[in-house]
Coordinates of C-alpha atoms in Angstrom, one line a residue:
Chain A
M1 CA 56.1 50.9 58.0
A2 CA 56.3 54.5 57.3
V3 CA 54.2 55.4 54.6
A4 CA 55.2 57.2 51.8
T5 CA 54.4 60.9 52.0
E6 CA 55.7 62.0 48.6
T7 CA 56.1 60.6 45.1
P8 CA 57.8 62.0 42.3
P9 CA 55.2 63.7 40.0
R10 CA 53.8 61.3 37.3
V11 CA 52.7 63.8 34.7
S12 CA 50.9 63.2 31.8
P13 CA 53.2 63.2 28.4
A14 CA 51.0 66.1 26.9
R15 CA 52.1 67.8 29.8
R16 CA 55.6 66.7 30.1
A17 CA 56.1 68.1 26.4
R18 CA 54.4 71.4 27.4
S19 CA 57.2 71.3 30.1
R20 CA 59.9 70.6 27.9
A21 CA 58.7 73.3 25.7
L22 CA 58.6 75.6 28.4
A23 CA 62.1 74.8 29.6
R24 CA 63.4 75.5 25.9
F25 CA 61.4 78.7 25.9
V26 CA 62.7 79.7 29.3
R27 CA 66.4 78.9 28.4
H28 CA 66.0 80.7 25.0
R29 CA 64.7 83.8 26.8
L30 CA 67.7 83.7 29.3
A31 CA 70.0 83.9 26.5
L32 CA 68.0 86.4 24.6
F33 CA 68.4 88.5 28.1
G34 CA 72.0 87.9 28.1
L35 CA 72.6 89.0 25.0
G36 CA 70.2 92.1 25.8
A37 CA 72.1 93.0 28.5
I38 CA 75.8 92.9 26.6
I39 CA 74.1 94.9 23.8
V40 CA 73.0 97.5 26.6
L41 CA 76.2 97.4 28.3
V42 CA 78.7 97.6 25.4
L43 CA 76.6 100.7 23.8
L44 CA 76.1 102.4 27.2
C45 CA 80.1 102.2 28.2
A46 CA 80.9 103.0 24.4
V47 CA 78.7 105.9 23.7
G48 CA 77.4 106.8 27.1
P49 CA 80.3 108.7 28.3
Y50 CA 80.1 111.0 25.2
I51 CA 76.5 112.2 26.2
W52 CA 77.0 112.0 30.0
P53 CA 77.5 115.6 31.2
Y54 CA 80.0 114.7 33.8
N55 CA 83.6 113.4 33.5
D56 CA 85.0 110.3 35.0
L57 CA 88.0 111.9 36.5
R58 CA 86.3 115.4 37.8
I59 CA 86.8 115.9 41.0
D60 CA 83.8 117.8 43.1
I61 CA 84.5 118.0 46.5
R62 CA 81.5 119.5 47.2
H63 CA 79.8 116.5 46.4
R64 CA 81.8 114.2 48.0
F65 CA 79.7 111.1 49.0
A66 CA 76.7 112.4 47.2
E67 CA 73.8 109.6 47.5
P68 CA 72.3 108.1 44.3
F69 CA 69.2 110.0 43.2
M70 CA 69.6 112.6 45.3
S71 CA 71.7 115.1 43.0
A72 CA 72.4 115.8 39.6
H73 CA 75.0 112.8 40.1
I74 CA 72.4 110.2 39.4
L75 CA 74.3 107.3 40.8
G76 CA 76.1 109.1 43.5
A77 CA 79.6 110.7 44.0
D78 CA 82.7 108.5 45.5
A79 CA 85.1 110.1 48.2
L80 CA 86.6 112.5 45.8
G81 CA 82.9 113.5 44.5
R82 CA 84.1 111.9 41.0
D83 CA 80.8 111.1 39.2
L84 CA 79.9 107.1 39.7
F85 CA 77.8 106.7 36.6
A86 CA 80.8 108.3 34.4
R87 CA 83.1 106.1 36.1
L88 CA 81.2 103.0 36.0
M89 CA 80.7 103.4 32.0
I90 CA 84.5 104.3 31.6
A91 CA 85.4 101.1 33.9
G92 CA 83.1 99.2 31.8
R93 CA 85.0 100.2 28.5
V94 CA 88.1 98.8 30.3
S95 CA 86.7 95.5 31.7
L96 CA 85.0 94.4 28.5
T97 CA 87.8 95.2 26.6
V98 CA 90.1 93.2 28.6
G99 CA 87.2 90.7 29.1
F100 CA 86.7 90.3 25.1
A101 CA 90.7 90.4 24.2
A102 CA 91.4 88.0 26.9
M103 CA 88.9 85.7 25.5
A104 CA 90.4 86.0 21.9
I105 CA 94.0 85.4 23.3
S106 CA 93.1 82.4 25.4
T107 CA 90.7 80.9 22.4
V108 CA 93.5 81.3 19.9
I109 CA 96.3 79.6 22.4
G110 CA 93.8 76.8 23.5
T111 CA 92.3 76.1 20.2
F112 CA 96.2 75.7 18.9
V113 CA 97.4 73.5 21.6
G114 CA 94.4 71.5 21.4
T115 CA 94.5 71.2 17.9
I116 CA 97.9 70.2 17.8
A117 CA 97.4 67.9 20.7
G118 CA 94.3 66.1 19.2
Y119 CA 95.6 65.7 15.8
F120 CA 98.9 64.5 16.5
G121 CA 97.9 62.1 19.8
G122 CA 100.6 59.9 20.9
A123 CA 103.6 61.2 22.9
I124 CA 103.1 65.1 21.6
G125 CA 99.5 65.2 22.3
S126 CA 99.8 63.3 26.0
M127 CA 102.5 65.4 27.0
L128 CA 100.9 68.8 25.9
M129 CA 97.6 67.8 27.9
R130 CA 99.5 66.8 31.0
F131 CA 100.9 70.5 30.7
V132 CA 97.3 71.4 30.7
D133 CA 96.5 69.1 33.4
A134 CA 99.3 70.6 35.1
V135 CA 98.4 73.8 34.8
L136 CA 94.9 73.4 36.3
C137 CA 96.4 71.9 39.3
F138 CA 97.3 75.9 40.5
P139 CA 94.2 77.5 41.8
S140 CA 93.4 80.3 39.0
I141 CA 93.7 83.3 41.2
F142 CA 97.2 82.2 42.7
L143 CA 98.6 81.9 39.6
L144 CA 97.0 85.0 38.3
L145 CA 98.3 87.3 41.2
A146 CA 101.8 85.5 40.8
L147 CA 101.9 86.7 37.1
A148 CA 100.4 89.7 37.6
A149 CA 102.4 90.8 40.4
F150 CA 105.6 90.5 38.6
V151 CA 104.9 92.5 35.3
Q152 CA 104.2 96.3 35.2
P153 CA 100.2 96.6 35.4
N154 CA 98.5 98.2 32.4
L155 CA 95.7 97.2 30.0
F156 CA 98.0 95.1 27.8
T157 CA 99.9 93.2 30.6
I158 CA 96.6 92.3 32.5
T159 CA 95.1 91.0 29.4
L160 CA 98.0 88.8 28.8
V161 CA 98.3 87.2 32.1
I162 CA 94.2 86.4 32.2
A163 CA 94.5 84.8 28.8
A164 CA 97.8 82.9 30.2
T165 CA 95.3 81.5 33.2
A166 CA 92.2 80.9 31.2
W167 CA 93.3 78.7 27.7
M168 CA 93.1 75.4 29.3
E169 CA 89.6 74.9 29.1
V170 CA 89.2 75.4 25.6
A171 CA 92.3 73.3 24.8
R172 CA 90.7 70.3 26.6
V173 CA 87.4 70.9 24.8
V174 CA 89.2 71.2 21.0
E175 CA 91.5 68.2 22.0
A176 CA 88.4 66.2 22.5
Q177 CA 86.9 67.5 19.4
I178 CA 90.1 66.9 17.1
R179 CA 90.6 63.5 18.3
S180 CA 87.3 62.0 17.3
L181 CA 87.2 64.1 14.0
R182 CA 90.7 62.9 12.9
E183 CA 89.3 59.3 12.5
R184 CA 86.4 60.4 10.4
D185 CA 86.5 59.5 6.6
F186 CA 86.6 63.1 5.3
A187 CA 89.9 63.5 7.5
L188 CA 91.3 60.2 6.1
A189 CA 90.2 60.8 2.4
A190 CA 92.1 64.5 2.7
K191 CA 94.9 62.3 4.2
V192 CA 94.9 59.9 1.1
L193 CA 94.7 62.6 -1.2
G194 CA 97.9 63.7 0.3
A195 CA 96.9 67.1 1.9
S196 CA 99.7 68.3 4.7
D197 CA 98.9 67.9 8.3
A198 CA 98.5 71.8 8.8
H199 CA 95.9 71.7 5.9
I200 CA 93.9 68.9 7.7
M201 CA 94.0 70.4 11.1
F202 CA 93.1 73.7 10.3
H203 CA 91.1 73.5 7.2
E204 CA 89.3 70.2 7.5
L205 CA 88.8 69.4 11.1
L206 CA 89.0 72.8 13.1
P207 CA 85.6 74.2 10.9
N208 CA 84.3 71.3 12.4
A209 CA 84.9 72.1 15.9
V210 CA 83.6 75.5 15.7
A211 CA 80.4 75.3 17.6
P212 CA 81.9 74.2 21.0
I213 CA 84.5 76.6 20.5
V214 CA 82.4 79.4 20.3
V215 CA 80.4 78.1 23.3
A216 CA 83.8 77.7 25.4
S217 CA 85.0 81.5 24.1
T218 CA 81.5 83.1 25.3
L219 CA 81.8 81.6 28.8
N220 CA 85.8 82.7 28.8
V221 CA 84.5 86.5 28.2
A222 CA 82.5 85.9 31.6
R223 CA 85.5 84.2 33.1
A224 CA 87.8 87.0 32.0
I225 CA 85.5 89.8 33.1
L226 CA 85.3 88.2 36.4
L227 CA 89.0 87.4 37.0
E228 CA 89.9 91.0 35.8
A229 CA 87.7 92.1 38.7
Y230 CA 89.2 89.7 40.9
V231 CA 93.0 90.5 40.2
S232 CA 91.6 94.5 40.5
F233 CA 90.2 94.3 43.3
L234 CA 93.1 92.4 45.2
G235 CA 95.4 95.5 43.8
Y236 CA 97.3 93.7 41.2
G237 CA 95.3 94.5 38.2
I238 CA 94.2 97.7 36.3
Q239 CA 95.7 100.4 38.5
P240 CA 93.8 103.7 39.4
P241 CA 93.2 106.4 38.2
T242 CA 91.9 104.5 35.3
P243 CA 89.0 102.7 36.8
S244 CA 87.7 99.4 36.2
W245 CA 84.8 97.5 37.8
G246 CA 87.1 95.5 39.8
N247 CA 89.4 98.5 41.1
M248 CA 86.7 100.7 41.6
L249 CA 85.8 98.4 44.7
N250 CA 89.2 98.2 46.4
N251 CA 88.4 100.8 48.5
A252 CA 85.0 100.7 48.9
Q253 CA 85.1 98.1 52.0
E254 CA 86.4 101.3 54.2
Y255 CA 83.2 103.2 53.1
L256 CA 80.7 100.2 53.7
A257 CA 79.2 101.9 56.5
T258 CA 78.6 105.2 55.2
A259 CA 78.5 104.8 51.3
P260 CA 77.6 101.3 50.5
W261 CA 76.5 102.5 47.1
L262 CA 80.2 102.8 46.2
A263 CA 80.6 99.0 46.9
L264 CA 77.1 97.8 45.4
L265 CA 77.0 99.7 42.0
P266 CA 80.3 98.3 40.7
G267 CA 79.3 94.5 41.6
L268 CA 76.0 95.0 40.2
F269 CA 77.5 95.9 36.6
I270 CA 80.0 93.0 36.8
I271 CA 77.3 90.3 37.9
L272 CA 75.0 91.8 34.8
A273 CA 78.1 91.6 32.6
V274 CA 79.2 88.1 33.6
T275 CA 75.7 86.8 34.0
G276 CA 74.9 88.1 30.4
F277 CA 77.7 86.1 28.8
N278 CA 77.0 83.0 30.8
F279 CA 73.1 83.2 29.6
V280 CA 74.4 83.4 26.3
G281 CA 77.1 80.8 26.5
D282 CA 74.4 78.4 28.1
G283 CA 71.9 78.8 25.2
L284 CA 74.5 78.6 22.8
R285 CA 75.5 75.3 24.0
D286 CA 72.1 74.1 24.3
A287 CA 71.5 75.1 20.4
L288 CA 74.8 74.1 19.1
D289 CA 76.1 71.2 21.1
P290 CA 73.4 69.2 23.2
R291 CA 76.1 66.6 23.9
L292 CA 77.8 69.0 26.2
D293 CA 74.8 69.7 28.3
I294 CA 75.5 68.9 32.0
T295 CA 72.8 71.0 33.6
Chain B
M1 CA 93.4 47.6 43.2
T2 CA 97.1 47.8 43.8
R3 CA 97.6 47.9 40.1
F4 CA 95.1 51.2 40.0
L5 CA 97.0 52.7 42.9
L6 CA 100.3 52.5 41.0
R7 CA 99.1 53.7 37.9
R8 CA 97.2 56.6 39.5
L9 CA 100.5 57.4 41.9
A10 CA 102.6 57.7 38.7
Q11 CA 100.7 59.7 37.0
S12 CA 100.1 61.9 40.0
L13 CA 104.0 62.1 40.1
V14 CA 104.4 63.0 36.2
L15 CA 101.9 65.9 36.8
L16 CA 103.7 66.8 40.2
W17 CA 107.1 67.0 37.9
L18 CA 105.0 69.2 35.2
V19 CA 103.8 71.4 38.0
S20 CA 107.4 72.3 39.6
V21 CA 108.6 73.0 36.0
I22 CA 105.8 75.6 35.3
G23 CA 106.6 76.9 39.0
F24 CA 110.0 77.5 38.4
A25 CA 109.3 78.7 35.2
V26 CA 107.1 81.4 36.8
L27 CA 109.8 81.8 39.5
H28 CA 112.5 82.6 36.8
L29 CA 110.1 84.0 33.9
A30 CA 109.1 87.2 36.3
P31 CA 111.5 90.2 35.7
G32 CA 114.1 90.0 38.4
G33 CA 113.4 86.5 39.1
P34 CA 114.3 85.4 42.7
L35 CA 116.5 88.7 42.7
A36 CA 113.6 91.1 42.6
E37 CA 113.6 91.5 46.2
F38 CA 117.2 92.6 46.2
T39 CA 116.8 95.1 43.2
L40 CA 114.4 97.1 45.6
I41 CA 117.2 98.2 48.3
P42 CA 118.6 101.9 47.7
G43 CA 121.9 101.7 46.8
M44 CA 122.0 98.3 45.2
T45 CA 124.7 98.2 42.0
T46 CA 124.6 95.9 39.2
A47 CA 128.0 94.6 40.2
Q48 CA 126.7 93.6 43.8
L49 CA 123.6 92.2 42.2
K50 CA 125.8 89.9 40.2
L51 CA 127.5 89.0 43.2
I52 CA 124.4 87.9 45.2
A53 CA 123.2 86.3 41.9
H54 CA 126.5 84.1 41.6
Q55 CA 125.9 83.3 45.3
M56 CA 122.5 82.1 45.0
G57 CA 123.7 79.8 42.0
L58 CA 121.8 82.3 39.6
D59 CA 124.4 82.4 37.0
R60 CA 124.6 78.7 36.2
P61 CA 122.4 77.1 33.6
L62 CA 118.8 76.8 34.0
P63 CA 118.7 73.1 34.0
V64 CA 121.3 72.8 36.8
Q65 CA 119.3 75.8 38.8
Y66 CA 116.3 73.4 38.0
W67 CA 117.6 70.4 39.5
E68 CA 119.1 72.1 42.4
W69 CA 115.5 74.0 43.2
F70 CA 113.6 70.8 42.5
R71 CA 116.0 68.4 44.9
R72 CA 115.7 70.8 47.5
M73 CA 112.0 71.2 47.4
L74 CA 111.8 67.5 47.4
A75 CA 113.9 67.1 50.7
G76 CA 111.6 69.9 52.7
N77 CA 113.9 72.8 52.2
W78 CA 111.4 75.4 50.5
G79 CA 113.7 78.4 51.6
R80 CA 113.3 80.9 54.1
S81 CA 110.7 84.1 54.1
Y82 CA 112.4 87.2 53.2
R83 CA 110.2 88.9 55.7
D84 CA 111.1 87.2 59.0
S85 CA 113.7 84.3 57.8
Q86 CA 111.2 81.9 58.9
P87 CA 111.3 78.5 56.8
V88 CA 108.6 78.6 54.3
L89 CA 107.1 75.5 55.3
Y90 CA 106.7 76.7 58.8
V91 CA 105.1 79.9 57.4
I92 CA 102.6 77.9 55.3
A93 CA 101.7 75.5 58.5
A94 CA 101.1 78.5 60.5
H95 CA 98.3 79.7 58.7
L96 CA 96.9 76.8 57.0
W97 CA 94.8 75.7 60.0
P98 CA 92.4 78.6 59.4
T99 CA 92.1 78.1 55.7
L100 CA 91.2 74.6 56.3
E101 CA 88.5 75.5 59.0
L102 CA 87.0 78.0 56.4
M103 CA 87.1 75.3 53.7
V104 CA 85.6 72.6 55.8
S105 CA 82.8 74.7 56.9
S106 CA 82.1 76.2 53.8
T107 CA 82.1 72.8 52.3
V108 CA 79.6 71.1 54.9
I109 CA 77.7 74.2 54.3
A110 CA 77.6 73.9 50.4
I111 CA 76.8 69.8 50.8
L112 CA 74.0 70.2 52.7
L113 CA 72.3 73.2 51.0
G114 CA 73.6 72.0 47.5
T115 CA 72.3 68.6 48.0
W116 CA 68.8 69.9 49.3
V117 CA 68.4 71.9 45.9
G118 CA 69.9 69.4 43.6
V119 CA 67.5 66.5 44.8
L120 CA 64.5 69.0 45.2
G121 CA 65.3 69.8 41.5
A122 CA 65.5 66.5 40.0
I123 CA 62.4 65.3 41.6
R124 CA 60.4 68.3 40.9
R125 CA 61.9 68.6 37.4
Y126 CA 60.8 71.5 35.4
S127 CA 58.8 72.9 38.1
V128 CA 59.4 76.6 39.6
F129 CA 61.7 75.7 42.1
D130 CA 63.8 74.0 39.6
Y131 CA 63.7 77.0 37.3
L132 CA 64.6 79.4 40.3
A133 CA 67.4 77.0 41.1
T134 CA 68.9 76.6 37.4
V135 CA 69.0 80.4 37.0
G136 CA 70.0 81.3 40.7
A137 CA 72.7 78.8 40.4
M138 CA 73.9 80.7 37.0
I139 CA 74.0 83.8 38.7
A140 CA 75.6 82.5 41.8
L141 CA 78.7 81.7 39.6
S142 CA 78.4 84.8 38.1
I143 CA 79.1 87.0 41.4
P144 CA 82.3 88.1 42.5
T145 CA 82.8 86.3 46.0
F146 CA 84.6 89.8 47.0
W147 CA 81.4 91.4 46.2
F148 CA 79.1 88.8 47.8
G149 CA 81.4 88.9 51.1
L150 CA 80.7 93.0 51.0
V151 CA 76.9 92.5 50.6
V152 CA 77.0 90.0 53.4
I153 CA 79.1 92.6 55.9
Y154 CA 77.0 95.2 55.0
I155 CA 73.7 93.3 55.8
F156 CA 74.5 91.2 58.8
S157 CA 77.4 93.0 60.2
V158 CA 76.6 97.0 59.5
K159 CA 72.9 97.0 59.0
L160 CA 71.8 94.3 61.6
A161 CA 75.0 93.8 63.5
W162 CA 74.7 90.2 64.0
L163 CA 77.8 89.2 62.9
P164 CA 81.2 90.1 62.9
A165 CA 82.8 91.9 59.9
G166 CA 86.1 89.7 60.1
N167 CA 88.9 88.4 62.0
L168 CA 89.1 84.8 63.7
Y169 CA 87.9 85.7 66.9
T170 CA 87.6 88.9 69.1
I171 CA 90.5 89.9 71.1
G172 CA 90.2 89.0 74.6
N173 CA 87.3 86.5 74.1
G174 CA 88.4 83.4 72.1
S175 CA 85.7 81.1 73.5
F176 CA 84.5 78.3 71.2
L177 CA 81.0 80.3 70.6
D178 CA 83.1 83.4 69.6
Y179 CA 85.4 81.4 66.7
A180 CA 82.0 80.3 65.6
V181 CA 80.2 83.0 65.0
H182 CA 83.4 84.6 63.4
L183 CA 83.3 81.7 60.9
I184 CA 79.7 82.1 59.9
S185 CA 79.7 85.0 57.5
P186 CA 83.1 83.7 55.6
S187 CA 81.9 80.3 55.6
I188 CA 78.6 81.6 53.9
V189 CA 80.5 83.7 51.4
L190 CA 83.1 80.7 50.3
A191 CA 80.1 78.5 50.1
L192 CA 77.9 80.3 47.2
V193 CA 80.0 78.8 44.1
T194 CA 80.1 75.5 45.7
I195 CA 76.0 75.4 46.3
A196 CA 75.6 76.2 42.8
I197 CA 78.1 73.8 41.3
W198 CA 76.8 71.0 43.7
S199 CA 73.2 71.4 43.3
R200 CA 73.6 71.3 39.4
Y201 CA 75.9 68.4 39.1
L202 CA 73.6 66.6 41.6
R203 CA 70.7 67.2 39.6
A204 CA 72.0 65.9 36.7
S205 CA 73.3 62.9 38.6
M206 CA 70.0 62.1 40.2
L207 CA 68.3 62.4 36.6
E208 CA 70.4 59.6 35.5
V209 CA 70.1 57.3 38.3
V210 CA 66.2 57.7 38.2
N211 CA 66.2 56.1 34.5
Q212 CA 68.3 53.1 35.9
D213 CA 66.9 49.6 35.9
Y214 CA 67.5 49.1 39.7
I215 CA 65.1 52.0 40.4
R216 CA 62.4 50.4 38.2
T217 CA 63.0 47.1 39.9
A218 CA 62.5 48.6 43.0
R219 CA 59.5 50.2 42.1
A220 CA 58.3 47.1 40.8
K221 CA 58.8 45.3 44.0
G222 CA 56.5 47.8 45.7
V223 CA 59.1 49.4 47.8
P224 CA 57.9 52.9 49.0
E225 CA 58.8 55.9 46.9
Q226 CA 60.8 57.6 50.0
T227 CA 62.8 54.6 50.5
I228 CA 63.4 54.4 47.0
L229 CA 64.5 58.1 46.9
F230 CA 66.5 58.2 50.0
R231 CA 67.9 54.4 50.0
H232 CA 68.6 54.0 46.0
T233 CA 68.3 57.4 44.2
I234 CA 70.2 60.2 46.6
R235 CA 72.9 57.1 47.7
N236 CA 73.6 56.3 43.8
A237 CA 73.4 59.7 42.8
L238 CA 76.0 61.1 45.4
L239 CA 78.5 58.7 44.5
P240 CA 80.0 60.2 41.5
M241 CA 79.8 63.6 43.3
I242 CA 82.7 62.3 45.3
T243 CA 85.0 63.2 42.1
I244 CA 83.2 66.5 41.5
A245 CA 84.2 67.6 44.8
G246 CA 87.7 66.6 44.6
L247 CA 87.7 68.6 41.1
Q248 CA 86.5 71.6 43.3
L249 CA 89.5 72.0 45.3
P250 CA 91.3 74.8 42.9
T251 CA 88.1 76.7 43.0
L252 CA 87.8 76.4 46.4
L253 CA 91.1 77.4 47.5
S254 CA 90.9 80.6 45.0
G255 CA 87.6 81.5 46.7
A256 CA 89.3 80.8 49.8
L257 CA 91.9 83.7 49.0
V258 CA 89.1 86.5 48.0
T259 CA 87.0 85.5 51.2
E260 CA 90.1 85.8 53.3
T261 CA 90.8 89.1 52.1
V262 CA 87.3 90.2 52.4
F263 CA 87.1 89.1 56.0
T264 CA 90.8 89.8 57.2
W265 CA 91.2 85.7 57.8
P266 CA 94.8 85.0 58.5
G267 CA 94.9 81.9 56.5
M268 CA 96.9 81.0 53.4
G269 CA 95.5 83.1 50.9
R270 CA 96.0 86.6 52.9
L271 CA 99.6 85.2 53.5
F272 CA 99.8 84.6 49.6
L273 CA 98.5 88.1 48.9
D274 CA 100.6 89.6 51.6
S275 CA 103.6 87.6 50.6
I276 CA 102.9 89.2 46.8
G277 CA 103.1 93.1 48.3
Y278 CA 106.0 92.2 50.1
R279 CA 107.5 90.7 47.3
D280 CA 108.6 87.7 49.9
Y281 CA 109.2 85.4 46.4
P282 CA 110.2 81.9 48.5
V283 CA 106.6 82.0 50.3
V284 CA 104.8 83.1 46.9
M285 CA 106.5 79.9 45.1
G286 CA 105.9 78.0 48.4
I287 CA 102.5 78.5 48.6
L288 CA 101.7 78.1 44.5
M289 CA 103.7 74.6 44.8
F290 CA 101.9 73.5 48.0
S291 CA 98.6 74.7 46.8
A292 CA 99.3 72.8 43.4
V293 CA 100.3 69.6 45.3
L294 CA 97.0 69.7 47.6
V295 CA 95.0 70.2 44.5
L296 CA 96.7 67.0 42.9
L297 CA 96.5 65.1 46.4
G298 CA 92.8 65.9 46.6
N299 CA 91.9 64.6 43.1
L300 CA 94.0 61.6 43.7
A301 CA 91.9 60.9 47.0
A302 CA 88.8 61.6 45.2
D303 CA 89.5 59.1 42.8
L304 CA 90.3 56.4 45.5
L305 CA 87.4 56.8 47.8
Y306 CA 85.1 56.8 44.6
A307 CA 86.6 53.7 43.9
A308 CA 86.3 52.2 47.5
A309 CA 82.8 53.6 47.8
D310 CA 81.3 52.2 44.5
P311 CA 82.2 48.3 44.3
R312 CA 81.0 48.8 40.6
I313 CA 84.1 50.6 39.8
R314 CA 86.8 47.8 38.7
L315 CA 90.2 49.1 39.9
D316 CA 92.5 47.9 37.3

């Protein structure tokens, strides 16, 4: 018989309680870090271009491929000598705007569909939710590209297309919430008092489902920023010369051997923004809705 | 069992039908619709376009058009590529293998690594390793696949020159080893997201199983901890992961498209991207429908496998 070489840690209750507190603290810290990262990024992209001496479109051939930290172009320059830091800030405006706007639109669509489906249930509800299931059968990037490729790509259409592929999760979350809230006493009371369906749905039930919607929306910003990066990287999103964090990378592969920072830096900005929203979303989930915790 | 099977099949068929409606809507909502390709030809007049629309049956009522399209699709006639006139299903089949190869090898990597991370995170809950794994998984889910691909190419192909930067094989070589070496980087890149998701869900699943009565019983009987871990906990914790694996299919396909683009991998994802570039409408539609059907079948297979693997699941 083999002897057990390893036993699960049997820790004292006091130590376990301390570990729990530590866990909460770390999670909280992560959410704070995420919030900090988002605020810094938003401020940087909003105010930075007014202060920074370089323009994102100014071509400076003498400083082509300037390396980071070696010249006045603090984060280096691209193939046309355009200042990378200036471009990253302007690109951030585009990417963050698309992220927030797509989140707002997808939250509205998802909340609307979810509320209707959850409240009415029955044939309407199951039809709407089967529609959600069906849209989720398409791999998101395939659907996104198919839609994006056939519209005139600009800030507005790309935002709409991203929203069109990102509302389903919200719809699922809201549907489940509304379906359970519908049976609660206060909802039945409103019904007995003769309140209209619309009033019950949007004034009685929906305010009680705000917490999971806030969580889902925060995570959706992260998702939307990522989707914008993907579609722009693949050439069907925001079009140059307007920079976005995604499209700054679409020529970077050619210069990987000579100017790797052109690929690395925009990616780091994307990761910082997306991680920020994911951390905040996760922290909010812990704080607002412990039942949804899967990790 | 039969009843469960029939109901799941019926549900899948309803979804399949909805998928086809959405596919048709995408096809026709896009400006130009199936005519998009012809409008690009120089010297094309509106009158001629109308004639083509008539020939293609695009001037008929939408429900009629939908029925025609759906009927032909079911019969296996998915149209012909605008680019080389090959039947769409043939074109897809020709590009399917490299994608499957990539998906399978990355899934194997992801399951091995993800299981290790998830199990260790669960048995050493709240340890430093557990925190690093938690934070690491969240960061991994925030990394754009293409960026990670570029980093891997930069480190392992440009700097260290250990691995090739792309393609299926070296032209003129094509030995098994050559294929395998080319598969390493893209598989790792595609595996990243799956490792993160797999390890998180497995950790949660492990923690659930650990609190079950049968684990306590085993411990009370004096079964060695290691046997409990491998024979009872991990095996039971892996069961619900079958469903998780099925649900990951859309994410995996999306990731494959991006990975294939970065590594010039001649699979279905790249075919899709190229077809969009050429406005090769039948192929774009074909891949969109094909991937959705694949996802649907994947979910169905996962459900059935789960039921087969876990005798506690009653199939009715």
